[in-house]
Amino acid sequence: MTDATATQTPPRRGGLLELDARTRRRNAAEARFRLYGLIAVGIGMLALVLLLISVLSSGLGAFQQTSLRLDVTLTEKALDKTGSRDPEVMKKVTTITYGKLLEQALAKTIEDKGIVIDGLSKTDIKDMISKDAAARVRDRVLAHPDLIGETVPFTVLANGRIDGYLKGRVTMDSAQRDSNVSPNQLLLADALRADGTLYKAFNWAFITAPDASELRPEAAGLGVAILGSAYMMIVVLCLSLPLGVATSIYLEEFAPKNRITDLIEVNISNLAAVPSIVFGILGLAIFINFAGLPQSAPIVGGLVLTLMTLPTIIISTRAALKAVPPSIRDAALGIGASKMQSIFHHVLPLAMPGILTGTIIGLAQALGETAPLLLIGMVAFVREYPDAPPEGFFDPASALPVQVYNWTQRADPAFVERASGAIIVLLVFLLAMNAVAILLRRRFERRW
Amino acid sequence: MKSAKFAVSVIALAAAAGVAEARDQIQIAGSSTVLPYATIVAEAFGENFDFPTPVVEGGGSGAGRKKLCEGVGENTIDIANSSSRIKQSDIDTCKANGVDEIMEVRIGYDGIVFASDVNGAEFAFTPADWYNALAAKVMVDGALVDNPNKSWSDVNAALPAQAIQAYIPGTKHGTREVFDVKVLEAGCEATGAAEAMKAAGDEKAEGCLALRTDGASVDIDGDYTETLARLDANKTAIGVFGLSFYENNTDKLRVATMDGIVPSTDSIATGEYPVSRPLFFYVKKAHIGVIPGLKEYVEFFVSDEMAGPDGPLAAYGLVSDPELAATQAMIANETPMAPLN
């Protein structure tokens, strides 16, 4: 026996611990392959890090905003000539008048503090204050007419260029060439900052305030966009989860295997691969032109994104249902449960983590989608907050990714910072959703 | 088809459940050049009036006019912003869809400027320089030949010896139309190329608008922000911008003169600076009195307070219309526009 095997296998040259040329070559190939893999991972990581650095470095500034503390004298002569305190009469006074009061207040502050800057003009002083400030003061006065005649402390936004100076975007050098800000204003900003009138603080308005026009980038916020995105996600969730789960259960558990169901299956997979802009065109044709739903409304956005999310949810739900072992179904049926009972009492609960993960991933995808929204009028300048649902679903609104797109097109350089800030907010939402998906999977997943 | 429509309507109605209220905010769409002005007015309108802030959408002049002409009713827009005048084809579409009366409102003028990186060389252009730099065929020694010019000094000895690289707006932009007419066609005439083309059988001298394709001229289909980014990457290139965009980025751009005139709101208002165009918006008259605040918005837009020479629109870069009073009277009387001539 031993002799026979010895003759069959050629004797190995060299010892076991000594590598022959071929083994060395194979080992080297493996080492190279590992290196390629590492390089690929490295490039991926590098791209991610660069992306994050570029977004964070230009966007974190949006979470800080420069404000001014001003004591504004609300003179009766300017704001309510008749003295009647009748809101209808007081509404006739426009923001221009309020703007003048703010200008006087700042001029007085400068005088009181003894700040002297050569060649500081009236326009220089006026342009220190954001154009948004007058509207805020007006709103407050109209809400509390008894403030008229008093000197009231207000916190108002500083102009976007002054804000840029505090953040290092605007320098003395660039101010020389910039027609929207003068070096004198920057000197004034330094002086006001030294005594605390001008200061930088966390910018809640960036999260809550509506969009603003190009004249006041400092006042622009994401409030309407966040609400719009939230409304759309509610619509998507309420429509795509029941539809998707019902479709999957039917196709997976009840449907006979024939040509028609095969055709449906192939089409669902195809739908998942359809470019999202196509759904936008469909939405415009069906929901707006045909069914007469309003433009720019979250309901239309939600419906379009539902169409887009459905295939994702169906595919992941079917995979989750398939992963439940047949023994569970057989056991349920074996002790006399009906098919529906076996599905709802046993299969569905076990498939739930997979379904939820798929749904959340689908929603996250829908949240970041811009292309279909371009076509249904969501890329608009919207300043009014939508009402509470369900009426609010029909009010015009914006959406987070659309707001990013919108801001990158604006001429004022301050919007670059805003756009990156909006990307950070969007990324935080996406990360949170993915984290929830992972948590759910970890918590409820069962292995057999 | 009918049952499909019924099914969709049922879904829509079920979703709408009890939300049958009328639209209470104005909807505007159209030109991205007019967009910033419209947002500034919309914002101030929402602040100072009891009406909600209008919703303003971009999308381009042509798209805006098409949307305006879709019909009458709450699901159609009220105002189309446009950086070029409405076309007869638009008016015909409007008529066919029941939009009979449109009001044409000219809000002011916009200049188109040529600018390079702020640290670059000074340029003083004429339309002929641009034609000779960018056209496919130019006149050399009395004959039409393929454009041989490599640097600006080849075009005009007075210009810097810097390679020709221009970023011009793509054909979907209203700005391109003005560039074509006021710069290329003017240059084509001035250099005599138009005449040579006509002599060669091109009766309308359409060859004037044919640009060289060797990369010296690049169409930018995005916004001015993209052109600015390209200039940042290529410091010796020249870009084409709207006046308001330039005014907001004077710290990054150096503007060139045209025919010796520096572009500014003043030189455009007087008509000295040649490359400018009027900006419009078109109002669907049938919606006045139906959509709350529509007339007030239009009146507010062209009021001296907003569109006048000292108003916020002029501060942003709009050249105020000297005939603003006539426009205001037209709106007060709700006069629809006369047929195009």
PDB file of C-alpha atoms in Angstrom, chain A residues 223-417:
ATOM      1  CA  GLY A 223     -37.802  75.799   7.619  1.00  0.00           C
ATOM      2  CA  VAL A 224     -40.124  75.410   4.637  1.00  0.00           C
ATOM      3  CA  ALA A 225     -37.830  72.873   2.996  1.00  0.00           C
ATOM      4  CA  ILE A 226     -37.657  70.675   6.105  1.00  0.00           C
ATOM      5  CA  LEU A 227     -41.448  70.810   6.517  1.00  0.00           C
ATOM      6  CA  GLY A 228     -41.961  70.059   2.820  1.00  0.00           C
ATOM      7  CA  SER A 229     -39.581  67.102   2.960  1.00  0.00           C
ATOM      8  CA  ALA A 230     -41.272  65.810   6.115  1.00  0.00           C
ATOM      9  CA  TYR A 231     -44.728  66.057   4.523  1.00  0.00           C
ATOM     10  CA  MET A 232     -43.535  64.218   1.455  1.00  0.00           C
ATOM     11  CA  MET A 233     -42.003  61.480   3.587  1.00  0.00           C
ATOM     12  CA  ILE A 234     -45.322  61.085   5.451  1.00  0.00           C
ATOM     13  CA  VAL A 235     -47.151  60.690   2.139  1.00  0.00           C
ATOM     14  CA  VAL A 236     -44.539  58.236   0.853  1.00  0.00           C
ATOM     15  CA  LEU A 237     -44.620  56.187   4.051  1.00  0.00           C
ATOM     16  CA  CYS A 238     -48.428  56.059   4.272  1.00  0.00           C
ATOM     17  CA  LEU A 239     -48.814  55.002   0.652  1.00  0.00           C
ATOM     18  CA  SER A 240     -45.797  52.893  -0.200  1.00  0.00           C
ATOM     19  CA  LEU A 241     -45.590  50.757   2.944  1.00  0.00           C
ATOM     20  CA  PRO A 242     -49.118  49.254   2.805  1.00  0.00           C
ATOM     21  CA  LEU A 243     -49.105  49.024  -0.990  1.00  0.00           C
ATOM     22  CA  GLY A 244     -45.643  47.523  -1.099  1.00  0.00           C
ATOM     23  CA  VAL A 245     -46.240  44.994   1.674  1.00  0.00           C
ATOM     24  CA  ALA A 246     -49.608  43.921   0.269  1.00  0.00           C
ATOM     25  CA  THR A 247     -48.110  43.452  -3.190  1.00  0.00           C
ATOM     26  CA  SER A 248     -45.188  41.463  -1.861  1.00  0.00           C
ATOM     27  CA  ILE A 249     -47.325  39.187   0.321  1.00  0.00           C
ATOM     28  CA  TYR A 250     -49.656  38.449  -2.540  1.00  0.00           C
ATOM     29  CA  LEU A 251     -46.879  37.808  -5.044  1.00  0.00           C
ATOM     30  CA  GLU A 252     -44.786  35.781  -2.618  1.00  0.00           C
ATOM     31  CA  GLU A 253     -47.419  33.728  -0.819  1.00  0.00           C
ATOM     32  CA  PHE A 254     -50.633  33.587  -2.827  1.00  0.00           C
ATOM     33  CA  ALA A 255     -50.011  34.275  -6.499  1.00  0.00           C
ATOM     34  CA  PRO A 256     -49.904  31.262  -8.804  1.00  0.00           C
ATOM     35  CA  LYS A 257     -46.671  30.910 -10.723  1.00  0.00           C
ATOM     36  CA  ASN A 258     -47.614  31.681 -14.305  1.00  0.00           C
ATOM     37  CA  ARG A 259     -46.702  33.995 -17.136  1.00  0.00           C
ATOM     38  CA  ILE A 260     -48.656  36.918 -15.804  1.00  0.00           C
ATOM     39  CA  THR A 261     -46.974  36.905 -12.402  1.00  0.00           C
ATOM     40  CA  ASP A 262     -43.602  36.405 -14.094  1.00  0.00           C
ATOM     41  CA  LEU A 263     -44.309  39.462 -16.209  1.00  0.00           C
ATOM     42  CA  ILE A 264     -45.261  41.466 -13.144  1.00  0.00           C
ATOM     43  CA  GLU A 265     -42.091  40.407 -11.346  1.00  0.00           C
ATOM     44  CA  VAL A 266     -39.863  41.368 -14.262  1.00  0.00           C
ATOM     45  CA  ASN A 267     -41.600  44.731 -14.493  1.00  0.00           C
ATOM     46  CA  ILE A 268     -41.150  45.487 -10.817  1.00  0.00           C
ATOM     47  CA  SER A 269     -37.421  44.850 -11.144  1.00  0.00           C
ATOM     48  CA  ASN A 270     -37.364  47.047 -14.224  1.00  0.00           C
ATOM     49  CA  LEU A 271     -39.222  49.833 -12.455  1.00  0.00           C
ATOM     50  CA  ALA A 272     -36.568  49.882  -9.747  1.00  0.00           C
ATOM     51  CA  ALA A 273     -34.031  50.735 -12.435  1.00  0.00           C
ATOM     52  CA  VAL A 274     -36.029  53.510 -14.135  1.00  0.00           C
ATOM     53  CA  PRO A 275     -34.300  56.917 -13.830  1.00  0.00           C
ATOM     54  CA  SER A 276     -36.130  59.071 -11.304  1.00  0.00           C
ATOM     55  CA  ILE A 277     -36.677  61.978 -13.708  1.00  0.00           C
ATOM     56  CA  VAL A 278     -39.060  59.715 -15.644  1.00  0.00           C
ATOM     57  CA  PHE A 279     -41.292  59.534 -12.582  1.00  0.00           C
ATOM     58  CA  GLY A 280     -41.284  63.327 -12.495  1.00  0.00           C
ATOM     59  CA  ILE A 281     -42.541  63.524 -16.080  1.00  0.00           C
ATOM     60  CA  LEU A 282     -45.198  60.957 -15.227  1.00  0.00           C
ATOM     61  CA  GLY A 283     -46.196  62.923 -12.135  1.00  0.00           C
ATOM     62  CA  LEU A 284     -46.516  66.144 -14.108  1.00  0.00           C
ATOM     63  CA  ALA A 285     -48.683  64.451 -16.742  1.00  0.00           C
ATOM     64  CA  ILE A 286     -50.921  62.455 -14.407  1.00  0.00           C
ATOM     65  CA  PHE A 287     -51.141  64.220 -11.067  1.00  0.00           C
ATOM     66  CA  ILE A 288     -50.979  67.861 -12.175  1.00  0.00           C
ATOM     67  CA  ASN A 289     -52.242  68.062 -15.766  1.00  0.00           C
ATOM     68  CA  PHE A 290     -54.697  65.158 -15.589  1.00  0.00           C
ATOM     69  CA  ALA A 291     -55.949  64.962 -12.006  1.00  0.00           C
ATOM     70  CA  GLY A 292     -55.611  68.692 -11.403  1.00  0.00           C
ATOM     71  CA  LEU A 293     -53.609  68.562  -8.173  1.00  0.00           C
ATOM     72  CA  PRO A 294     -51.864  71.845  -7.284  1.00  0.00           C
ATOM     73  CA  GLN A 295     -48.335  72.745  -8.373  1.00  0.00           C
ATOM     74  CA  SER A 296     -45.428  72.805  -5.911  1.00  0.00           C
ATOM     75  CA  ALA A 297     -47.457  70.782  -3.379  1.00  0.00           C
ATOM     76  CA  PRO A 298     -45.936  68.086  -1.130  1.00  0.00           C
ATOM     77  CA  ILE A 299     -48.824  65.738  -1.996  1.00  0.00           C
ATOM     78  CA  VAL A 300     -47.716  65.590  -5.636  1.00  0.00           C
ATOM     79  CA  GLY A 301     -44.070  65.249  -4.615  1.00  0.00           C
ATOM     80  CA  GLY A 302     -45.062  62.487  -2.205  1.00  0.00           C
ATOM     81  CA  LEU A 303     -47.072  60.636  -4.857  1.00  0.00           C
ATOM     82  CA  VAL A 304     -44.226  60.813  -7.362  1.00  0.00           C
ATOM     83  CA  LEU A 305     -41.678  59.641  -4.788  1.00  0.00           C
ATOM     84  CA  THR A 306     -44.074  56.839  -3.775  1.00  0.00           C
ATOM     85  CA  LEU A 307     -43.982  55.517  -7.328  1.00  0.00           C
ATOM     86  CA  MET A 308     -40.217  55.654  -7.139  1.00  0.00           C
ATOM     87  CA  THR A 309     -39.949  53.986  -3.730  1.00  0.00           C
ATOM     88  CA  LEU A 310     -42.502  51.202  -4.308  1.00  0.00           C
ATOM     89  CA  PRO A 311     -40.218  48.863  -6.293  1.00  0.00           C
ATOM     90  CA  THR A 312     -37.471  49.182  -3.664  1.00  0.00           C
ATOM     91  CA  ILE A 313     -39.898  48.299  -0.890  1.00  0.00           C
ATOM     92  CA  ILE A 314     -41.487  45.420  -2.823  1.00  0.00           C
ATOM     93  CA  ILE A 315     -38.135  43.875  -3.668  1.00  0.00           C
ATOM     94  CA  SER A 316     -36.793  44.096  -0.115  1.00  0.00           C
ATOM     95  CA  THR A 317     -40.076  42.867   1.403  1.00  0.00           C
ATOM     96  CA  ARG A 318     -40.142  39.878  -0.885  1.00  0.00           C
ATOM     97  CA  ALA A 319     -36.562  39.070   0.023  1.00  0.00           C
ATOM     98  CA  ALA A 320     -37.490  39.305   3.707  1.00  0.00           C
ATOM     99  CA  LEU A 321     -40.500  37.026   3.235  1.00  0.00           C
ATOM    100  CA  LYS A 322     -38.413  34.522   1.300  1.00  0.00           C
ATOM    101  CA  ALA A 323     -35.866  34.420   4.109  1.00  0.00           C
ATOM    102  CA  VAL A 324     -38.448  33.100   6.580  1.00  0.00           C
ATOM    103  CA  PRO A 325     -37.869  29.302   6.610  1.00  0.00           C
ATOM    104  CA  PRO A 326     -40.694  27.203   5.088  1.00  0.00           C
ATOM    105  CA  SER A 327     -40.753  25.117   8.261  1.00  0.00           C
ATOM    106  CA  ILE A 328     -42.475  28.023  10.052  1.00  0.00           C
ATOM    107  CA  ARG A 329     -45.254  28.107   7.467  1.00  0.00           C
ATOM    108  CA  ASP A 330     -45.531  24.306   7.437  1.00  0.00           C
ATOM    109  CA  ALA A 331     -45.740  24.152  11.212  1.00  0.00           C
ATOM    110  CA  ALA A 332     -48.448  26.803  11.326  1.00  0.00           C
ATOM    111  CA  LEU A 333     -50.445  25.120   8.586  1.00  0.00           C
ATOM    112  CA  GLY A 334     -49.837  21.743  10.234  1.00  0.00           C
ATOM    113  CA  ILE A 335     -51.532  22.712  13.467  1.00  0.00           C
ATOM    114  CA  GLY A 336     -54.523  24.016  11.550  1.00  0.00           C
ATOM    115  CA  ALA A 337     -53.900  27.686  10.898  1.00  0.00           C
ATOM    116  CA  SER A 338     -55.360  29.120   7.720  1.00  0.00           C
ATOM    117  CA  LYS A 339     -52.905  30.450   5.149  1.00  0.00           C
ATOM    118  CA  MET A 340     -53.723  34.030   6.139  1.00  0.00           C
ATOM    119  CA  GLN A 341     -53.245  33.226   9.814  1.00  0.00           C
ATOM    120  CA  SER A 342     -49.897  31.597   9.135  1.00  0.00           C
ATOM    121  CA  ILE A 343     -48.755  34.684   7.239  1.00  0.00           C
ATOM    122  CA  PHE A 344     -50.007  37.355   9.626  1.00  0.00           C
ATOM    123  CA  HIS A 345     -49.224  35.514  12.867  1.00  0.00           C
ATOM    124  CA  HIS A 346     -45.924  33.947  11.981  1.00  0.00           C
ATOM    125  CA  VAL A 347     -44.296  34.907   8.687  1.00  0.00           C
ATOM    126  CA  LEU A 348     -44.885  38.646   8.698  1.00  0.00           C
ATOM    127  CA  PRO A 349     -43.608  39.293  12.251  1.00  0.00           C
ATOM    128  CA  LEU A 350     -40.452  37.366  11.441  1.00  0.00           C
ATOM    129  CA  ALA A 351     -39.981  39.288   8.194  1.00  0.00           C
ATOM    130  CA  MET A 352     -40.683  42.656   9.831  1.00  0.00           C
ATOM    131  CA  PRO A 353     -37.069  43.771  10.471  1.00  0.00           C
ATOM    132  CA  GLY A 354     -36.202  43.192   6.819  1.00  0.00           C
ATOM    133  CA  ILE A 355     -39.321  45.027   5.658  1.00  0.00           C
ATOM    134  CA  LEU A 356     -38.656  48.007   7.922  1.00  0.00           C
ATOM    135  CA  THR A 357     -35.028  48.212   6.852  1.00  0.00           C
ATOM    136  CA  GLY A 358     -36.046  48.177   3.211  1.00  0.00           C
ATOM    137  CA  THR A 359     -38.677  50.841   3.840  1.00  0.00           C
ATOM    138  CA  ILE A 360     -36.298  53.142   5.652  1.00  0.00           C
ATOM    139  CA  ILE A 361     -33.628  52.771   2.982  1.00  0.00           C
ATOM    140  CA  GLY A 362     -36.291  53.497   0.363  1.00  0.00           C
ATOM    141  CA  LEU A 363     -37.423  56.580   2.277  1.00  0.00           C
ATOM    142  CA  ALA A 364     -33.846  57.792   2.660  1.00  0.00           C
ATOM    143  CA  GLN A 365     -33.416  57.461  -1.080  1.00  0.00           C
ATOM    144  CA  ALA A 366     -36.632  59.398  -1.674  1.00  0.00           C
ATOM    145  CA  LEU A 367     -35.545  62.113   0.776  1.00  0.00           C
ATOM    146  CA  GLY A 368     -32.424  62.858  -1.254  1.00  0.00           C
ATOM    147  CA  GLU A 369     -34.174  62.809  -4.621  1.00  0.00           C
ATOM    148  CA  THR A 370     -34.225  66.055  -6.620  1.00  0.00           C
ATOM    149  CA  ALA A 371     -34.782  65.252 -10.267  1.00  0.00           C
ATOM    150  CA  PRO A 372     -38.494  64.340 -10.235  1.00  0.00           C
ATOM    151  CA  LEU A 373     -39.276  67.369  -8.071  1.00  0.00           C
ATOM    152  CA  LEU A 374     -37.861  69.726 -10.702  1.00  0.00           C
ATOM    153  CA  LEU A 375     -40.750  68.928 -12.979  1.00  0.00           C
ATOM    154  CA  ILE A 376     -43.610  69.327 -10.545  1.00  0.00           C
ATOM    155  CA  GLY A 377     -42.792  72.855  -9.452  1.00  0.00           C
ATOM    156  CA  MET A 378     -41.093  72.094  -6.135  1.00  0.00           C
ATOM    157  CA  VAL A 379     -38.000  74.069  -7.183  1.00  0.00           C
ATOM    158  CA  ALA A 380     -39.620  77.327  -6.241  1.00  0.00           C
ATOM    159  CA  PHE A 381     -39.119  80.284  -3.968  1.00  0.00           C
ATOM    160  CA  VAL A 382     -41.579  79.556  -1.152  1.00  0.00           C
ATOM    161  CA  ARG A 383     -41.682  81.688   1.967  1.00  0.00           C
ATOM    162  CA  GLU A 384     -45.024  80.709   3.495  1.00  0.00           C
ATOM    163  CA  TYR A 385     -44.958  77.695   5.787  1.00  0.00           C
ATOM    164  CA  PRO A 386     -47.457  75.038   4.673  1.00  0.00           C
ATOM    165  CA  ASP A 387     -50.402  74.512   7.075  1.00  0.00           C
ATOM    166  CA  ALA A 388     -50.678  71.503   9.346  1.00  0.00           C
ATOM    167  CA  PRO A 389     -51.664  68.301   7.534  1.00  0.00           C
ATOM    168  CA  PRO A 390     -53.906  67.321   5.823  1.00  0.00           C
ATOM    169  CA  GLU A 391     -54.479  70.803   4.310  1.00  0.00           C
ATOM    170  CA  GLY A 392     -50.749  71.433   4.362  1.00  0.00           C
ATOM    171  CA  PHE A 393     -50.150  68.619   1.867  1.00  0.00           C
ATOM    172  CA  PHE A 394     -51.745  70.852  -0.758  1.00  0.00           C
ATOM    173  CA  ASP A 395     -49.870  74.067   0.097  1.00  0.00           C
ATOM    174  CA  PRO A 396     -46.748  75.000  -1.830  1.00  0.00           C
ATOM    175  CA  ALA A 397     -43.533  73.903  -0.173  1.00  0.00           C
ATOM    176  CA  SER A 398     -39.916  73.279  -0.988  1.00  0.00           C
ATOM    177  CA  ALA A 399     -37.747  70.239  -0.215  1.00  0.00           C
ATOM    178  CA  LEU A 400     -34.264  69.837   1.260  1.00  0.00           C
ATOM    179  CA  PRO A 401     -32.311  68.632  -1.803  1.00  0.00           C
ATOM    180  CA  VAL A 402     -34.162  71.158  -3.949  1.00  0.00           C
ATOM    181  CA  GLN A 403     -33.141  73.950  -1.589  1.00  0.00           C
ATOM    182  CA  VAL A 404     -29.511  72.934  -2.024  1.00  0.00           C
ATOM    183  CA  TYR A 405     -29.912  73.067  -5.801  1.00  0.00           C
ATOM    184  CA  ASN A 406     -31.657  76.408  -5.525  1.00  0.00           C
ATOM    185  CA  TRP A 407     -29.016  78.043  -3.375  1.00  0.00           C
ATOM    186  CA  THR A 408     -26.073  76.930  -5.504  1.00  0.00           C
ATOM    187  CA  GLN A 409     -27.534  79.002  -8.340  1.00  0.00           C
ATOM    188  CA  ARG A 410     -27.749  82.268  -6.451  1.00  0.00           C
ATOM    189  CA  ALA A 411     -25.380  85.092  -7.296  1.00  0.00           C
ATOM    190  CA  ASP A 412     -24.516  86.238  -3.750  1.00  0.00           C
ATOM    191  CA  PRO A 413     -21.448  84.338  -2.479  1.00  0.00           C
ATOM    192  CA  ALA A 414     -23.046  83.964   0.975  1.00  0.00           C
ATOM    193  CA  PHE A 415     -25.408  81.370  -0.490  1.00  0.00           C
ATOM    194  CA  VAL A 416     -22.492  78.987  -1.119  1.00  0.00           C
ATOM    195  CA  GLU A 417     -22.149  78.611   2.634  1.00  0.00           C
TER     196      GLU A 417
END
